[in-house]
Coordinates of C-alpha atoms in Angstrom, one line a residue:
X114 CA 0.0 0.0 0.0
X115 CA 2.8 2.3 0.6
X116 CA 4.4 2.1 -3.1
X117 CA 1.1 3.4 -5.0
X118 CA 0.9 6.3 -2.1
X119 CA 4.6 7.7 -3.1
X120 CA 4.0 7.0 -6.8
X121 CA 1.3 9.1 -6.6
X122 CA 2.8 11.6 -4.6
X123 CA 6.0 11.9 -6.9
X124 CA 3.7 11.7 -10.3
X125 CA 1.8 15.1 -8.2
X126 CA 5.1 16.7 -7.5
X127 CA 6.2 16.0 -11.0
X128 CA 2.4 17.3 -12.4
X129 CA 3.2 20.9 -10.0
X130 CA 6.6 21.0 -11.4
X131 CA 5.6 20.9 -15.2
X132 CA 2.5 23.2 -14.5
X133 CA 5.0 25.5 -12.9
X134 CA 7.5 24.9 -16.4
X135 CA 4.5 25.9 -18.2
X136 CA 3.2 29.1 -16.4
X137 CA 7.5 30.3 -16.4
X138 CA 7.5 30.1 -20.0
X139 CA 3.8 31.4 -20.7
X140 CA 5.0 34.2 -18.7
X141 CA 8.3 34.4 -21.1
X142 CA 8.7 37.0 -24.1
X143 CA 10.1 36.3 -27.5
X144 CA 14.0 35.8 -28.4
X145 CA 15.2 37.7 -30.7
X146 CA 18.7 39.3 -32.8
X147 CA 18.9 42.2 -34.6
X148 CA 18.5 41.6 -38.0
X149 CA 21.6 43.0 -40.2
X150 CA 19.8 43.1 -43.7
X151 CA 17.7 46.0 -41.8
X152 CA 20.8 48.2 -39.9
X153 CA 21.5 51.8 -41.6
X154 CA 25.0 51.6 -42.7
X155 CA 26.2 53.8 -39.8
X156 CA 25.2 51.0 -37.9
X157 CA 27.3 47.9 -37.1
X158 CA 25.9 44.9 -34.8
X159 CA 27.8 43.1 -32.4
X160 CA 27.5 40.5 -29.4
X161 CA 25.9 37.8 -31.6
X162 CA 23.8 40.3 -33.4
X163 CA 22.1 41.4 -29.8
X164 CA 24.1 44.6 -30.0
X165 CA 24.2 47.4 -32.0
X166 CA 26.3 50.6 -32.0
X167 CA 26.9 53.7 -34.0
X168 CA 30.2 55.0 -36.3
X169 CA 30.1 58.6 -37.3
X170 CA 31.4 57.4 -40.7
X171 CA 29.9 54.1 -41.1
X172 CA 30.5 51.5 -43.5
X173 CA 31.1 52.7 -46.8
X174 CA 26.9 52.3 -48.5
X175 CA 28.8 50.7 -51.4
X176 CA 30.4 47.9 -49.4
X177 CA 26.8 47.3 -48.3
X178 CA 24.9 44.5 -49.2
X179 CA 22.1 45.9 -51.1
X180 CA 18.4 44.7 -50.2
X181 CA 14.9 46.6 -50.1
X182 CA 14.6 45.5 -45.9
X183 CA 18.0 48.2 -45.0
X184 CA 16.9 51.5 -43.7
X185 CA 18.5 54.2 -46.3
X186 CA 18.0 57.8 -44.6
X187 CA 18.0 56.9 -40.5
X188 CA 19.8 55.2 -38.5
X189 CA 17.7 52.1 -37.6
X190 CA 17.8 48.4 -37.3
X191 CA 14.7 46.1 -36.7
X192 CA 14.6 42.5 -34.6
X193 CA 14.0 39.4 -36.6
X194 CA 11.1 38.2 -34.8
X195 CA 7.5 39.5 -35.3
X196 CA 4.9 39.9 -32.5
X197 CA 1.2 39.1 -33.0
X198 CA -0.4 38.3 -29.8
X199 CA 0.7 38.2 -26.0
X200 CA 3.0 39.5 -23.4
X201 CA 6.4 40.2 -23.8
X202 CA 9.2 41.6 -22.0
X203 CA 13.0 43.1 -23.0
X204 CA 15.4 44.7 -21.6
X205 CA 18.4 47.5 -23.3
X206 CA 21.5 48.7 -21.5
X207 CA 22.7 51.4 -22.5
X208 CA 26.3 52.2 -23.1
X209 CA 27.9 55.7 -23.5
X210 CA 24.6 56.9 -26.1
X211 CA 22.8 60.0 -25.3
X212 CA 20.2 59.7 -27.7
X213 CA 18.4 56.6 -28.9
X214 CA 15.0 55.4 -29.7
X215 CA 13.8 51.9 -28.6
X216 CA 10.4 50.5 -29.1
X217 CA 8.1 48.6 -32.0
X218 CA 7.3 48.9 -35.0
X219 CA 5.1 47.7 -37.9
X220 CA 7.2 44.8 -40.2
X221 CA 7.0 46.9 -43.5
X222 CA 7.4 50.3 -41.9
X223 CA 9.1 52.5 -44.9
X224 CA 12.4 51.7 -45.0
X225 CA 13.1 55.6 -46.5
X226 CA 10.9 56.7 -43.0
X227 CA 12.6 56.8 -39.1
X228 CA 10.6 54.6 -36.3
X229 CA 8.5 57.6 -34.4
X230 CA 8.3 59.5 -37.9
X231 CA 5.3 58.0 -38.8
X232 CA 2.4 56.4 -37.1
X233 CA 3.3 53.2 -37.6
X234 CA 6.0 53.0 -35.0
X235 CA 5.9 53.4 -31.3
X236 CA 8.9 54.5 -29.5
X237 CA 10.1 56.0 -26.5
X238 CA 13.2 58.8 -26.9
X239 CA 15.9 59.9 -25.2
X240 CA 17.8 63.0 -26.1
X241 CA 19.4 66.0 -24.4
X242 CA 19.1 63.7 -20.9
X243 CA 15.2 64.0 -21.5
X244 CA 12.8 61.2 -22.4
X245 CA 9.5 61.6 -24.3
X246 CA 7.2 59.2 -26.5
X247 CA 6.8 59.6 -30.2
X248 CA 4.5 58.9 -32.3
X249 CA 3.9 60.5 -36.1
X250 CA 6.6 63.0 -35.0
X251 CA 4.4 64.6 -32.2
X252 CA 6.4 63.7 -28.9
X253 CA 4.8 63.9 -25.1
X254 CA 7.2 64.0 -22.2
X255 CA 7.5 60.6 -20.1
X256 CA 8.6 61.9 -16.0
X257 CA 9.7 59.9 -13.6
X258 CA 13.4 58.5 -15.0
X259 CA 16.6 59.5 -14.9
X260 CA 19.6 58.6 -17.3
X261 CA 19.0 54.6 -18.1
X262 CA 22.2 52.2 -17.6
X263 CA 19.2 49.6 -18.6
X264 CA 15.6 49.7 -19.5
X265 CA 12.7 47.1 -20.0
X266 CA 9.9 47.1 -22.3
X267 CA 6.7 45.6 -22.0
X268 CA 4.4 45.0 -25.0
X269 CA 1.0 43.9 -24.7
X270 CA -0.4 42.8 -27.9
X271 CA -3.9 42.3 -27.1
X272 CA -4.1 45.4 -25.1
X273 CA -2.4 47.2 -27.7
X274 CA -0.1 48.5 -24.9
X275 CA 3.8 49.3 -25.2
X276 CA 5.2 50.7 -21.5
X277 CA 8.8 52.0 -20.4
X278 CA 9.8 50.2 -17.6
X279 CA 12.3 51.2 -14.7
X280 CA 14.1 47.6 -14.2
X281 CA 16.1 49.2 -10.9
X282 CA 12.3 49.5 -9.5
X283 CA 10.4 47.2 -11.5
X284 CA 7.7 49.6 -12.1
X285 CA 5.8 50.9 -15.2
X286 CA 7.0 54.8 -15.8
X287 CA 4.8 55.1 -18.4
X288 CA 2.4 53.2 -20.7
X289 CA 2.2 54.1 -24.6
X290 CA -1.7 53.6 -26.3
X291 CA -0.6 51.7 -29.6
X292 CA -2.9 50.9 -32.8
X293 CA -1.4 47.7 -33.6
X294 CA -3.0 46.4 -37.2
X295 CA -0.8 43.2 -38.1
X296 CA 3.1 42.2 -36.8
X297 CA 4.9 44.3 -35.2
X298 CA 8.8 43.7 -34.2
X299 CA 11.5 45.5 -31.6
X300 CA 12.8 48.8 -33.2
X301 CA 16.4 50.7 -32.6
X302 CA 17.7 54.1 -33.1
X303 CA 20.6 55.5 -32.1
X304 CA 22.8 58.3 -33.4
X305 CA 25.8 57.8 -30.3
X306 CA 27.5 55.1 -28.1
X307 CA 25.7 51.5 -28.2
X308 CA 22.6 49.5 -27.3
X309 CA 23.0 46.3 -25.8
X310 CA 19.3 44.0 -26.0
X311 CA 18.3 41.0 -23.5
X312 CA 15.4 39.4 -24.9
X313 CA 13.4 35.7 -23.8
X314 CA 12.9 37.4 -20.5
X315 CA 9.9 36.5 -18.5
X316 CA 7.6 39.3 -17.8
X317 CA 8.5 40.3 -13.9
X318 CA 5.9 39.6 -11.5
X319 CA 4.0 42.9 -10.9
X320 CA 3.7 44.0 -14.1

């Protein structure tokens, strides 16, 4: 009588443990890299193609591979996975840039355009030790952070919701209304320094 008790106490513990696998990567956010065939030419990637940072010169367009998905006039590179549905959570440190733009933005944004140009890109700025959100060019100041070593981003499909988050508090600083019509993917700016990404994070409890 004792044997079928513990087998059914270890195939229990074994059930909890799997429905607690399950719930941790429910709760995870996509992987991504940043994909090269989209970077500016002033833009090189590094770190396995999870970094990105910014040369004054750049790479010479000619010695470029040419392809319609490479930003032409701005200084942006996309992430090669698209979002459609759920929750999901990243993270950027920032090293030695003073202005940047991080957020989403539509798969077959204009490649001639710059994310927070036109409205089909959400992003929140920083520039001249200020942040603000953007959104076809109109910008709204976002209080209540200072200058980031590392910042999180939550995006909420459903709830067509993209928020800045402060990771040294783990608190929302401010939430972005978004009009999400089909895939969206991570989005980069920077004209300085270098932006280091952390993605397949689980979304932190709380948020």
């Amino acid at each position: 009588m004792v044997l079928p008790f513990v087998r059914s106490l270890c195939l229990c513990r074994w059930g909890a443990k799997r429905l607690g696998v399950a719930a941790a990567e429910a709760r995870r956010g996509i992987s991504f890299k940043l994909e090269e065939k989209t970077a500016h030419s002033s833009l090189a990637l590094f770190k396995g193609d999870t970094g990105v940072k910014y040369g004054l010169v750049g790479l010479e367009p000619t010695k470029v591979a040419l392809n319609v998905e490479r930003f032409r006039e701005w200084a942006v590179v996309l992430a090669d996975t698209a979002v459609t549905s759920g929750r999901h959570y990243w993270e950027v440190t920032v090293k030695r840039s003073q202005q940047f733009r991080i957020g989403v933005a539509d798969v077959d944004m204009s490649r001639d355009s710059c994310i927070g140009v036109d409205d089909r890109s959400w992003v929140f700025t920083y520039a001249q030790r200020k942040w603000h959100t953007m959104l076809a060019n109109e910008k709204a100041p976002v209080e209540g952070i200072g200058q980031p070593e590392k910042v999180g981003l939550l995006l909420e499909y459903e709830a067509q919701k993209l928020s800045l988050v402060d990771v040294s508090r783990v608190a929302v600083v401010h939430t972005l209304q978004t009009d999400f019509r089909g895939p969206v993917v991570p989005a980069f700016a920077l004209w300085d320094g270098e932006l280091l990404t952390h993605s397949g994070l689980q979304v932190p409890e709380g948020l």
